[in-house]
Tab-separated table of N, CA and C and ligand atoms in Angstrom:
chain	number	residue	atom	x	y	z
A	1	MET	N	-47.186	115.934	196.299
A	1	MET	CA	-48.590	115.856	195.917
A	1	MET	C	-48.732	115.061	194.625
A	2	SER	N	-49.723	114.217	194.561
A	2	SER	CA	-49.948	113.435	193.346
A	2	SER	C	-51.425	113.524	192.983
A	3	VAL	N	-51.701	113.898	191.757
A	3	VAL	CA	-53.071	114.080	191.280
A	3	VAL	C	-53.494	112.833	190.512
A	4	GLU	N	-54.608	112.249	190.883
A	4	GLU	CA	-55.081	111.063	190.163
A	4	GLU	C	-55.720	111.474	188.839
A	5	VAL	N	-55.327	110.812	187.766
A	5	VAL	CA	-55.861	111.104	186.438
A	5	VAL	C	-56.420	109.815	185.821
A	6	PRO	N	-57.739	109.753	185.612
A	6	PRO	CA	-58.299	108.566	184.961
A	6	PRO	C	-57.744	108.404	183.548
A	7	VAL	N	-57.416	107.176	183.173
A	7	VAL	CA	-56.861	106.892	181.851
A	7	VAL	C	-57.631	105.725	181.243
A	8	ARG	N	-57.953	105.864	179.943
A	8	ARG	CA	-58.602	104.769	179.214
A	8	ARG	C	-57.583	104.209	178.235
A	9	VAL	N	-57.388	102.905	178.295
A	9	VAL	CA	-56.415	102.263	177.404
A	9	VAL	C	-57.160	101.718	176.189
A	10	LEU	N	-56.797	102.195	175.020
A	10	LEU	CA	-57.422	101.733	173.779
A	10	LEU	C	-56.855	100.366	173.393
A	11	ALA	N	-57.531	99.699	172.464
A	11	ALA	CA	-57.137	98.318	172.106
A	11	ALA	C	-55.665	98.245	171.714
A	12	HIS	N	-55.204	99.210	170.909
A	12	HIS	CA	-53.812	99.123	170.446
A	12	HIS	C	-52.810	99.504	171.529
A	13	GLY	N	-53.312	99.979	172.674
A	13	GLY	CA	-52.422	100.293	173.791
A	13	GLY	C	-52.318	99.158	174.802
A	14	GLU	N	-53.190	98.167	174.647
A	14	GLU	CA	-53.170	97.059	175.613
A	14	GLU	C	-51.856	96.291	175.531
A	15	GLY	N	-51.354	95.899	176.698
A	15	GLY	CA	-50.100	95.147	176.743
A	15	GLY	C	-48.878	96.021	176.936
A	16	LEU	N	-49.057	97.323	176.763
A	16	LEU	CA	-47.945	98.256	177.002
A	16	LEU	C	-48.018	98.764	178.439
A	17	PRO	N	-46.874	99.056	179.051
A	17	PRO	CA	-46.942	99.667	180.377
A	17	PRO	C	-47.554	101.058	180.295
A	18	LEU	N	-48.207	101.490	181.377
A	18	LEU	CA	-48.686	102.873	181.407
A	18	LEU	C	-47.482	103.810	181.498
A	19	PRO	N	-47.610	105.021	180.977
A	19	PRO	CA	-46.513	105.996	181.123
A	19	PRO	C	-46.155	106.164	182.592
A	20	ASP	N	-44.890	106.347	182.843
A	20	ASP	CA	-44.443	106.462	184.231
A	20	ASP	C	-43.284	107.448	184.304
A	21	TYR	N	-43.019	107.899	185.525
A	21	TYR	CA	-41.854	108.747	185.778
A	21	TYR	C	-40.621	107.848	185.872
A	22	ALA	N	-39.565	108.189	185.151
A	22	ALA	CA	-38.378	107.326	185.094
A	22	ALA	C	-37.590	107.352	186.394
A	23	THR	N	-37.674	108.457	187.138
A	23	THR	CA	-36.974	108.567	188.418
A	23	THR	C	-37.911	109.267	189.401
A	24	PRO	N	-37.606	109.167	190.696
A	24	PRO	CA	-38.506	109.781	191.688
A	24	PRO	C	-38.694	111.284	191.488
A	25	GLY	N	-37.700	111.959	190.923
A	25	GLY	CA	-37.826	113.404	190.760
A	25	GLY	C	-38.153	113.835	189.345
A	26	ALA	N	-38.476	112.903	188.476
A	26	ALA	CA	-38.758	113.262	187.080
A	26	ALA	C	-40.002	114.136	186.994
A	27	ALA	N	-39.973	115.130	186.115
A	27	ALA	CA	-41.119	116.025	185.931
A	27	ALA	C	-42.148	115.438	184.977
A	28	GLY	N	-41.679	114.610	184.049
A	28	GLY	CA	-42.565	114.106	183.003
A	28	GLY	C	-42.678	112.593	183.030
A	29	LEU	N	-43.860	112.118	182.621
A	29	LEU	CA	-44.049	110.681	182.422
A	29	LEU	C	-43.640	110.363	180.987
A	30	ASP	N	-42.890	109.307	180.800
A	30	ASP	CA	-42.481	108.957	179.439
A	30	ASP	C	-43.651	108.335	178.681
A	31	LEU	N	-43.923	108.891	177.507
A	31	LEU	CA	-45.009	108.391	176.661
A	31	LEU	C	-44.470	107.301	175.735
A	32	ILE	N	-45.272	106.280	175.548
A	32	ILE	CA	-44.822	105.079	174.835
A	32	ILE	C	-45.572	104.955	173.515
A	33	ALA	N	-44.838	104.626	172.462
A	33	ALA	CA	-45.440	104.489	171.135
A	33	ALA	C	-46.307	103.234	171.090
A	34	ALA	N	-47.584	103.428	170.763
A	34	ALA	CA	-48.502	102.288	170.637
A	34	ALA	C	-48.654	101.939	169.156
A	35	LEU	N	-47.529	101.786	168.499
A	35	LEU	CA	-47.523	101.391	167.085
A	35	LEU	C	-47.832	99.902	166.995
A	36	PRO	N	-48.257	99.418	165.830
A	36	PRO	CA	-48.516	97.982	165.692
A	36	PRO	C	-47.228	97.174	165.885
A	37	GLU	N	-47.365	96.031	166.558
A	37	GLU	CA	-46.225	95.148	166.780
A	37	GLU	C	-45.662	94.687	165.431
A	38	GLY	N	-44.374	94.753	165.302
A	38	GLY	CA	-43.744	94.264	164.067
A	38	GLY	C	-43.890	95.195	162.886
A	39	GLU	N	-44.435	96.395	163.138
A	39	GLU	CA	-44.587	97.368	162.035
A	39	GLU	C	-43.956	98.691	162.439
A	40	PRO	N	-42.613	98.745	162.434
A	40	PRO	CA	-41.950	100.000	162.805
A	40	PRO	C	-42.327	101.130	161.850
A	41	LEU	N	-42.262	102.320	162.391
A	41	LEU	CA	-42.547	103.515	161.586
A	41	LEU	C	-41.221	104.204	161.289
A	42	THR	N	-40.932	104.377	160.017
A	42	THR	CA	-39.685	105.044	159.648
A	42	THR	C	-39.982	106.483	159.253
A	43	LEU	N	-39.330	107.404	159.970
A	43	LEU	CA	-39.473	108.827	159.648
A	43	LEU	C	-38.264	109.256	158.820
A	44	ALA	N	-38.514	109.587	157.592
A	44	ALA	CA	-37.442	110.095	156.726
A	44	ALA	C	-37.019	111.477	157.223
A	45	PRO	N	-35.863	111.975	156.806
A	45	PRO	CA	-35.475	113.330	157.184
A	45	PRO	C	-36.590	114.333	156.886
A	46	LEU	N	-36.917	115.139	157.876
A	46	LEU	CA	-37.956	116.175	157.840
A	46	LEU	C	-39.389	115.637	157.768
A	47	ALA	N	-39.530	114.319	157.846
A	47	ALA	CA	-40.891	113.760	157.863
A	47	ALA	C	-41.465	113.891	159.275
A	48	ARG	N	-42.790	113.936	159.339
A	48	ARG	CA	-43.463	114.048	160.624
A	48	ARG	C	-44.598	113.030	160.691
A	49	ALA	N	-45.019	112.739	161.917
A	49	ALA	CA	-46.099	111.767	162.097
A	49	ALA	C	-46.767	112.009	163.439
A	50	ALA	N	-48.066	111.674	163.494
A	50	ALA	CA	-48.796	111.670	164.763
A	50	ALA	C	-48.714	110.247	165.298
A	51	VAL	N	-47.923	110.063	166.324
A	51	VAL	CA	-47.691	108.715	166.837
A	51	VAL	C	-48.677	108.429	167.960
A	52	PRO	N	-49.418	107.320	167.863
A	52	PRO	CA	-50.423	107.015	168.884
A	52	PRO	C	-49.795	106.583	170.202
A	53	THR	N	-50.487	106.921	171.295
A	53	THR	CA	-50.069	106.405	172.605
A	53	THR	C	-51.024	105.325	173.100
A	54	GLY	N	-52.188	105.219	172.450
A	54	GLY	CA	-53.179	104.243	172.899
A	54	GLY	C	-53.897	104.655	174.175
A	55	LEU	N	-53.762	105.923	174.564
A	55	LEU	CA	-54.318	106.375	175.845
A	55	LEU	C	-55.217	107.594	175.681
A	56	CYS	N	-56.314	107.592	176.421
A	56	CYS	CA	-57.175	108.776	176.542
A	56	CYS	C	-57.203	109.167	178.013
A	57	LEU	N	-57.145	110.463	178.268
A	57	LEU	CA	-57.071	110.955	179.643
A	57	LEU	C	-58.307	111.766	180.001
A	58	ALA	N	-58.550	111.867	181.288
A	58	ALA	CA	-59.541	112.823	181.803
A	58	ALA	C	-58.806	113.668	182.842
A	59	LEU	N	-58.080	114.669	182.339
A	59	LEU	CA	-57.345	115.558	183.244
A	59	LEU	C	-58.346	116.349	184.084
A	60	PRO	N	-58.033	116.586	185.344
A	60	PRO	CA	-58.945	117.397	186.160
A	60	PRO	C	-59.020	118.825	185.618
A	61	ASP	N	-60.154	119.480	185.869
A	61	ASP	CA	-60.283	120.909	185.537
A	61	ASP	C	-59.105	121.663	186.127
A	62	GLY	N	-58.571	122.616	185.381
A	62	GLY	CA	-57.506	123.444	185.934
A	62	GLY	C	-56.114	122.897	185.667
A	63	TYR	N	-56.061	121.797	184.902
A	63	TYR	CA	-54.750	121.231	184.551
A	63	TYR	C	-54.651	121.069	183.041
A	64	GLU	N	-53.419	121.011	182.547
A	64	GLU	CA	-53.136	120.655	181.159
A	64	GLU	C	-52.023	119.620	181.193
A	65	ALA	N	-51.837	118.946	180.060
A	65	ALA	CA	-50.648	118.098	179.916
A	65	ALA	C	-49.842	118.636	178.748
A	66	GLN	N	-48.553	118.779	178.975
A	66	GLN	CA	-47.646	119.266	177.930
A	66	GLN	C	-46.853	118.089	177.389
A	67	VAL	N	-46.855	117.938	176.080
A	67	VAL	CA	-46.106	116.858	175.436
A	67	VAL	C	-44.786	117.447	174.959
A	68	ARG	N	-43.721	116.959	175.553
A	68	ARG	CA	-42.408	117.547	175.283
A	68	ARG	C	-41.446	116.512	174.727
A	69	PRO	N	-40.392	116.969	174.029
A	69	PRO	CA	-39.399	116.029	173.504
A	69	PRO	C	-38.599	115.387	174.639
A	70	ARG	N	-37.976	114.257	174.333
A	70	ARG	CA	-36.945	113.693	175.206
A	70	ARG	C	-35.604	114.186	174.675
A	71	SER	N	-34.778	114.697	175.565
A	71	SER	CA	-33.534	115.315	175.098
A	71	SER	C	-32.589	114.304	174.455
A	72	GLY	N	-32.615	113.076	174.944
A	72	GLY	CA	-31.713	112.060	174.378
A	72	GLY	C	-32.033	111.778	172.922
A	73	LEU	N	-33.325	111.647	172.623
A	73	LEU	CA	-33.714	111.403	171.230
A	73	LEU	C	-33.412	112.618	170.370
A	74	ALA	N	-33.594	113.797	170.945
A	74	ALA	CA	-33.316	115.024	170.186
A	74	ALA	C	-31.826	115.115	169.864
A	75	LEU	N	-30.998	114.883	170.879
A	75	LEU	CA	-29.554	115.035	170.675
A	75	LEU	C	-28.989	113.933	169.784
A	76	LYS	N	-29.404	112.703	170.044
A	76	LYS	CA	-28.772	111.576	169.336
A	76	LYS	C	-29.388	111.301	167.969
A	77	GLN	N	-30.691	111.587	167.833
A	77	GLN	CA	-31.357	111.212	166.579
A	77	GLN	C	-32.036	112.370	165.862
A	78	GLY	N	-32.008	113.547	166.462
A	78	GLY	CA	-32.671	114.681	165.813
A	78	GLY	C	-34.186	114.580	165.850
A	79	LEU	N	-34.696	113.744	166.772
A	79	LEU	CA	-36.139	113.519	166.849
A	79	LEU	C	-36.734	114.454	167.888
A	80	THR	N	-37.718	115.235	167.477
A	80	THR	CA	-38.305	116.173	168.429
A	80	THR	C	-39.812	116.252	168.229
A	81	VAL	N	-40.453	116.969	169.154
A	81	VAL	CA	-41.903	117.153	169.084
A	81	VAL	C	-42.167	118.412	168.275
A	82	LEU	N	-42.877	118.246	167.198
A	82	LEU	CA	-43.067	119.317	166.221
A	82	LEU	C	-43.740	120.537	166.824
A	83	ASN	N	-44.719	120.313	167.676
A	83	ASN	CA	-45.520	121.406	168.256
A	83	ASN	C	-45.150	121.647	169.712
A	84	ALA	N	-43.918	121.320	170.068
A	84	ALA	CA	-43.528	121.374	171.481
A	84	ALA	C	-43.697	122.761	172.091
A	85	PRO	N	-44.214	122.852	173.303
A	85	PRO	CA	-44.881	121.753	173.990
A	85	PRO	C	-46.311	121.550	173.490
A	86	GLY	N	-46.627	120.329	173.104
A	86	GLY	CA	-48.006	120.027	172.722
A	86	GLY	C	-48.914	120.252	173.915
A	87	THR	N	-50.128	120.658	173.634
A	87	THR	CA	-51.087	120.956	174.705
A	87	THR	C	-52.222	119.952	174.688
A	88	VAL	N	-52.401	119.238	175.786
A	88	VAL	CA	-53.573	118.379	175.954
A	88	VAL	C	-54.497	119.088	176.928
A	89	ASP	N	-55.678	119.452	176.416
A	89	ASP	CA	-56.648	120.197	177.222
A	89	ASP	C	-57.350	119.269	178.209
A	90	SER	N	-57.827	119.859	179.314
A	90	SER	CA	-58.479	119.021	180.335
A	90	SER	C	-59.789	118.439	179.827
A	91	ASP	N	-60.394	119.069	178.797
A	91	ASP	CA	-61.672	118.544	178.304
A	91	ASP	C	-61.496	117.626	177.093
A	92	TYR	N	-60.275	117.285	176.746
A	92	TYR	CA	-60.011	116.388	175.608
A	92	TYR	C	-60.142	114.938	176.049
A	93	ARG	N	-60.933	114.183	175.324
A	93	ARG	CA	-61.126	112.776	175.683
A	93	ARG	C	-60.651	111.835	174.569
A	94	GLY	N	-60.043	112.401	173.535
A	94	GLY	CA	-59.522	111.572	172.452
A	94	GLY	C	-58.158	110.991	172.825
A	95	GLU	N	-57.579	110.284	171.887
A	95	GLU	CA	-56.277	109.655	172.112
A	95	GLU	C	-55.172	110.716	172.137
A	96	VAL	N	-54.323	110.623	173.130
A	96	VAL	CA	-53.144	111.498	173.161
A	96	VAL	C	-52.181	111.028	172.074
A	97	LYS	N	-51.779	111.943	171.223
A	97	LYS	CA	-50.830	111.612	170.157
A	97	LYS	C	-49.591	112.487	170.290
A	98	VAL	N	-48.500	111.963	169.801
A	98	VAL	CA	-47.230	112.680	169.873
A	98	VAL	C	-46.831	113.042	168.445
A	99	LEU	N	-46.725	114.344	168.198
A	99	LEU	CA	-46.377	114.796	166.847
A	99	LEU	C	-44.861	114.890	166.754
A	100	LEU	N	-44.287	113.909	166.109
A	100	LEU	CA	-42.829	113.845	166.031
A	100	LEU	C	-42.341	114.313	164.670
A	101	VAL	N	-41.175	114.915	164.663
A	101	VAL	CA	-40.530	115.287	163.402
A	101	VAL	C	-39.064	114.889	163.487
A	102	ASN	N	-38.567	114.404	162.397
A	102	ASN	CA	-37.160	114.001	162.317
A	102	ASN	C	-36.359	115.145	161.710
A	103	LEU	N	-35.619	115.838	162.554
A	103	LEU	CA	-34.827	116.981	162.059
A	103	LEU	C	-33.401	116.580	161.691
A	104	SER	N	-33.120	115.303	161.655
A	104	SER	CA	-31.782	114.855	161.261
A	104	SER	C	-31.742	114.590	159.756
A	105	ASP	N	-30.552	114.225	159.285
A	105	ASP	CA	-30.423	113.925	157.856
A	105	ASP	C	-30.442	112.424	157.589
A	106	ALA	N	-30.853	111.656	158.622
A	106	ALA	CA	-30.930	110.199	158.454
A	106	ALA	C	-32.307	109.715	158.901
A	107	PRO	N	-32.788	108.611	158.324
A	107	PRO	CA	-34.095	108.101	158.766
A	107	PRO	C	-34.056	107.680	160.228
A	108	VAL	N	-35.198	107.844	160.915
A	108	VAL	CA	-35.334	107.398	162.307
A	108	VAL	C	-36.438	106.341	162.348
A	109	VAL	N	-36.130	105.224	162.989
A	109	VAL	CA	-37.094	104.127	163.071
A	109	VAL	C	-37.715	104.104	164.471
A	110	LEU	N	-39.034	104.089	164.501
A	110	LEU	CA	-39.775	104.048	165.772
A	110	LEU	C	-40.487	102.717	165.885
A	111	GLU	N	-40.438	102.140	167.081
A	111	GLU	CA	-41.056	100.828	167.277
A	111	GLU	C	-42.051	100.851	168.428
A	112	ARG	N	-42.974	99.923	168.383
A	112	ARG	CA	-43.931	99.760	169.487
A	112	ARG	C	-43.175	99.609	170.805
A	113	GLY	N	-43.636	100.333	171.820
A	113	GLY	CA	-43.038	100.206	173.142
A	113	GLY	C	-41.928	101.200	173.411
A	114	GLN	N	-41.507	101.922	172.383
A	114	GLN	CA	-40.422	102.893	172.567
A	114	GLN	C	-40.935	104.130	173.306
A	115	ARG	N	-40.104	104.661	174.184
A	115	ARG	CA	-40.458	105.898	174.904
A	115	ARG	C	-40.093	107.083	174.009
A	116	ILE	N	-41.092	107.740	173.485
A	116	ILE	CA	-40.875	108.704	172.411
A	116	ILE	C	-40.923	110.165	172.844
A	117	ALA	N	-41.522	110.441	173.984
A	117	ALA	CA	-41.685	111.838	174.429
A	117	ALA	C	-42.014	111.789	175.912
A	118	GLN	N	-42.190	112.951	176.509
A	118	GLN	CA	-42.594	112.971	177.916
A	118	GLN	C	-43.745	113.940	178.097
A	119	MET	N	-44.545	113.648	179.103
A	119	MET	CA	-45.754	114.439	179.346
A	119	MET	C	-45.686	115.035	180.750
A	120	VAL	N	-45.714	116.351	180.785
A	120	VAL	CA	-45.684	117.081	182.053
A	120	VAL	C	-47.071	117.652	182.305
A	121	VAL	N	-47.654	117.338	183.440
A	121	VAL	CA	-48.977	117.884	183.790
A	121	VAL	C	-48.763	119.119	184.650
A	122	ALA	N	-49.451	120.184	184.295
A	122	ALA	CA	-49.212	121.471	184.956
A	122	ALA	C	-50.533	122.197	185.189
A	123	PRO	N	-50.576	123.005	186.252
A	123	PRO	CA	-51.772	123.812	186.475
A	123	PRO	C	-51.898	124.916	185.420
A	124	VAL	N	-53.113	125.262	185.135
A	124	VAL	CA	-53.391	126.296	184.123
A	124	VAL	C	-54.035	127.493	184.800
A	125	THR	N	-53.549	128.667	184.493
A	125	THR	CA	-54.197	129.890	184.947
A	125	THR	C	-55.048	130.425	183.816
A	126	ARG	N	-56.339	130.477	184.019
A	126	ARG	CA	-57.205	131.062	182.985
A	126	ARG	C	-57.442	132.527	183.311
A	127	ILE	N	-57.540	133.326	182.279
A	127	ILE	CA	-57.692	134.767	182.475
A	127	ILE	C	-58.962	135.250	181.787
A	128	HIS	N	-59.388	136.423	182.092
A	128	HIS	CA	-60.381	137.097	181.262
A	128	HIS	C	-59.794	138.443	180.863
A	129	LEU	N	-59.954	138.805	179.622
A	129	LEU	CA	-59.387	140.045	179.120
A	129	LEU	C	-60.324	141.199	179.442
A	130	ALA	N	-59.749	142.262	179.979
A	130	ALA	CA	-60.523	143.449	180.309
A	130	ALA	C	-59.993	144.600	179.452
A	131	GLU	N	-60.808	145.080	178.534
A	131	GLU	CA	-60.336	146.146	177.635
A	131	GLU	C	-59.980	147.406	178.419
A	132	ALA	N	-58.828	148.002	178.016
A	132	ALA	CA	-58.370	149.228	178.683
A	132	ALA	C	-57.721	150.114	177.632
A	133	GLY	N	-58.046	151.395	177.657
A	133	GLY	CA	-57.473	152.331	176.681
A	133	GLY	C	-55.991	152.546	176.916
A	134	ASN	N	-55.598	152.582	178.150
A	134	ASN	CA	-54.201	152.817	178.506
A	134	ASN	C	-53.717	151.709	179.420
A	135	LEU	N	-52.453	151.303	179.211
A	135	LEU	CA	-51.863	150.264	180.051
A	135	LEU	C	-50.833	150.902	180.966
A	136	THR	N	-50.529	150.266	182.065
A	136	THR	CA	-49.535	150.806	183.007
A	136	THR	C	-48.195	150.996	182.298
A	137	GLU	N	-47.488	152.056	182.697
A	137	GLU	CA	-46.191	152.332	182.066
A	137	GLU	C	-45.118	151.472	182.703
A	138	THR	N	-44.143	151.084	181.872
A	138	THR	CA	-43.035	150.255	182.374
A	138	THR	C	-41.730	150.751	181.773
A	139	THR	N	-40.614	150.323	182.347
A	139	THR	CA	-39.307	150.675	181.803
A	139	THR	C	-39.155	150.143	180.385
A	140	ARG	N	-39.634	148.930	180.136
A	140	ARG	CA	-39.492	148.330	178.810
A	140	ARG	C	-40.366	149.026	177.782
A	141	GLY	N	-41.543	149.386	178.200
A	141	GLY	CA	-42.470	149.988	177.249
A	141	GLY	C	-42.753	149.048	176.094
A	142	ASP	N	-42.648	149.540	174.862
A	142	ASP	CA	-42.927	148.659	173.724
A	142	ASP	C	-41.652	148.096	173.102
A	143	GLY	N	-40.537	148.212	173.830
A	143	GLY	CA	-39.295	147.634	173.311
A	143	GLY	C	-39.336	146.123	173.435
A	144	GLY	N	-38.887	145.458	172.417
A	144	GLY	CA	-38.864	143.996	172.437
A	144	GLY	C	-38.019	143.478	171.310
A	145	PHE	N	-37.971	142.201	171.167
A	145	PHE	CA	-37.344	141.584	169.990
A	145	PHE	C	-35.893	142.026	169.807
A	146	GLY	N	-35.151	142.043	170.907
A	146	GLY	CA	-33.736	142.417	170.837
A	146	GLY	C	-33.460	143.827	171.283
A	147	SER	N	-34.454	144.512	171.838
A	147	SER	CA	-34.276	145.927	172.207
A	147	SER	C	-33.219	146.116	173.293
A	148	THR	N	-32.949	145.071	174.084
A	148	THR	CA	-31.936	145.206	175.141
A	148	THR	C	-30.565	144.791	174.650
A	149	GLY	N	-30.435	144.498	173.378
A	149	GLY	CA	-29.145	144.097	172.817
A	149	GLY	C	-29.102	142.604	172.597
A	150	LEU	N	-28.214	142.177	171.713
A	150	LEU	CA	-28.150	140.757	171.383
A	150	LEU	C	-26.845	140.127	171.832
A	151	ASP	N	-25.920	140.932	172.404
A	151	ASP	CA	-24.673	140.337	172.873
A	151	ASP	C	-24.762	140.114	174.391
A	152	GLY	N	-23.652	139.813	175.014
A	152	GLY	CA	-23.651	139.460	176.429
A	152	GLY	C	-23.748	140.653	177.351
A	153	ARG	N	-23.600	141.863	176.822
A	153	ARG	CA	-23.627	143.041	177.682
A	153	ARG	C	-25.021	143.631	177.754
A	154	GLN	N	-25.318	144.199	178.916
A	154	GLN	CA	-26.630	144.857	179.049
A	154	GLN	C	-26.480	146.320	178.702
A	155	ILE	N	-27.491	146.892	178.087
A	155	ILE	CA	-27.450	148.320	177.822
A	155	ILE	C	-27.901	149.061	179.058
A	156	SER	N	-27.384	150.288	179.232
A	156	SER	CA	-27.876	151.079	180.361
A	156	SER	C	-28.914	152.061	179.818
A	157	ARG	N	-29.936	152.253	180.580
A	157	ARG	CA	-30.990	153.160	180.131
A	157	ARG	C	-30.895	154.460	180.875
B	201	DUT	O1	-49.334	117.163	170.978
B	201	DUT	C1	-50.567	117.122	171.075
B	201	DUT	C2	-51.365	118.258	170.968
B	201	DUT	C3	-52.746	118.129	171.055
B	201	DUT	N1	-53.315	116.908	171.261
B	201	DUT	C4	-54.759	116.787	171.400
B	201	DUT	C5	-55.190	117.184	172.811
B	201	DUT	C6	-55.650	118.599	172.656
B	201	DUT	O2	-56.607	118.911	173.664
B	201	DUT	C7	-56.227	118.575	171.263
B	201	DUT	C8	-56.235	119.911	170.565
B	201	DUT	O3	-54.906	120.395	170.535
B	201	DUT	P1	-54.599	121.880	170.064
B	201	DUT	O4	-55.518	122.844	170.722
B	201	DUT	O5	-53.136	122.079	170.220
B	201	DUT	O6	-54.879	121.777	168.509
B	201	DUT	P2	-55.773	122.665	167.556
B	201	DUT	O7	-55.142	122.612	166.225
B	201	DUT	O8	-56.031	124.017	168.162
B	201	DUT	O9	-57.078	121.786	167.501
B	201	DUT	P3	-58.514	122.078	168.139
B	201	DUT	O10	-59.201	122.987	167.184
B	201	DUT	O11	-59.137	120.721	168.235
B	201	DUT	O12	-58.305	122.700	169.507
B	201	DUT	O13	-55.414	117.667	170.527
B	201	DUT	C9	-52.524	115.783	171.395
B	201	DUT	O14	-53.017	114.659	171.579
B	201	DUT	N2	-51.176	115.919	171.275
B	202	MG	MG1	-56.970	124.298	170.066
């Protein structure tokens, strides 16, 4: 199944390919940096930036787009998405931006046309909260945050 998503290309995005899936089974479209030509962006260690994609989307109702890191950039350069997964709402019509942070100890240089992140479009389940004095009982109850142990063995209850 393929969902059509209208896209508006801003002036600084013109001339760049549209994001695409790198392989037939890829989950995410690679997002491309729409930085000015000849003006690389250098991210110092621990520096962050909102990198433009030059694209505005009109996601259908009931969908979101998640902006996620690329594992290769994360592993090799320490470059990741600060708010991963970033959330693009279906009613957002502004430019999609990628919030990158350099978690390495060396500067990272980003250039126009570079594939900086990936965008996964996913269905959204919306809920309505219904106040209730008592909630159904479960084995876990209010145990959390390591209540089942932190090593490889499971506790017996
Ligand atoms: O990585 C991201 C995250 C968000 N957005 C855009 C689309 C999203 O619909 C909007 C708002 O994002 P979010 O709800 O995460 O931010 P907020 O701080 O809650 O801002 P707002 O008050 O505008 O919702 O910003 C991006 O372009 N990239
Ligand atoms: Mg918000």
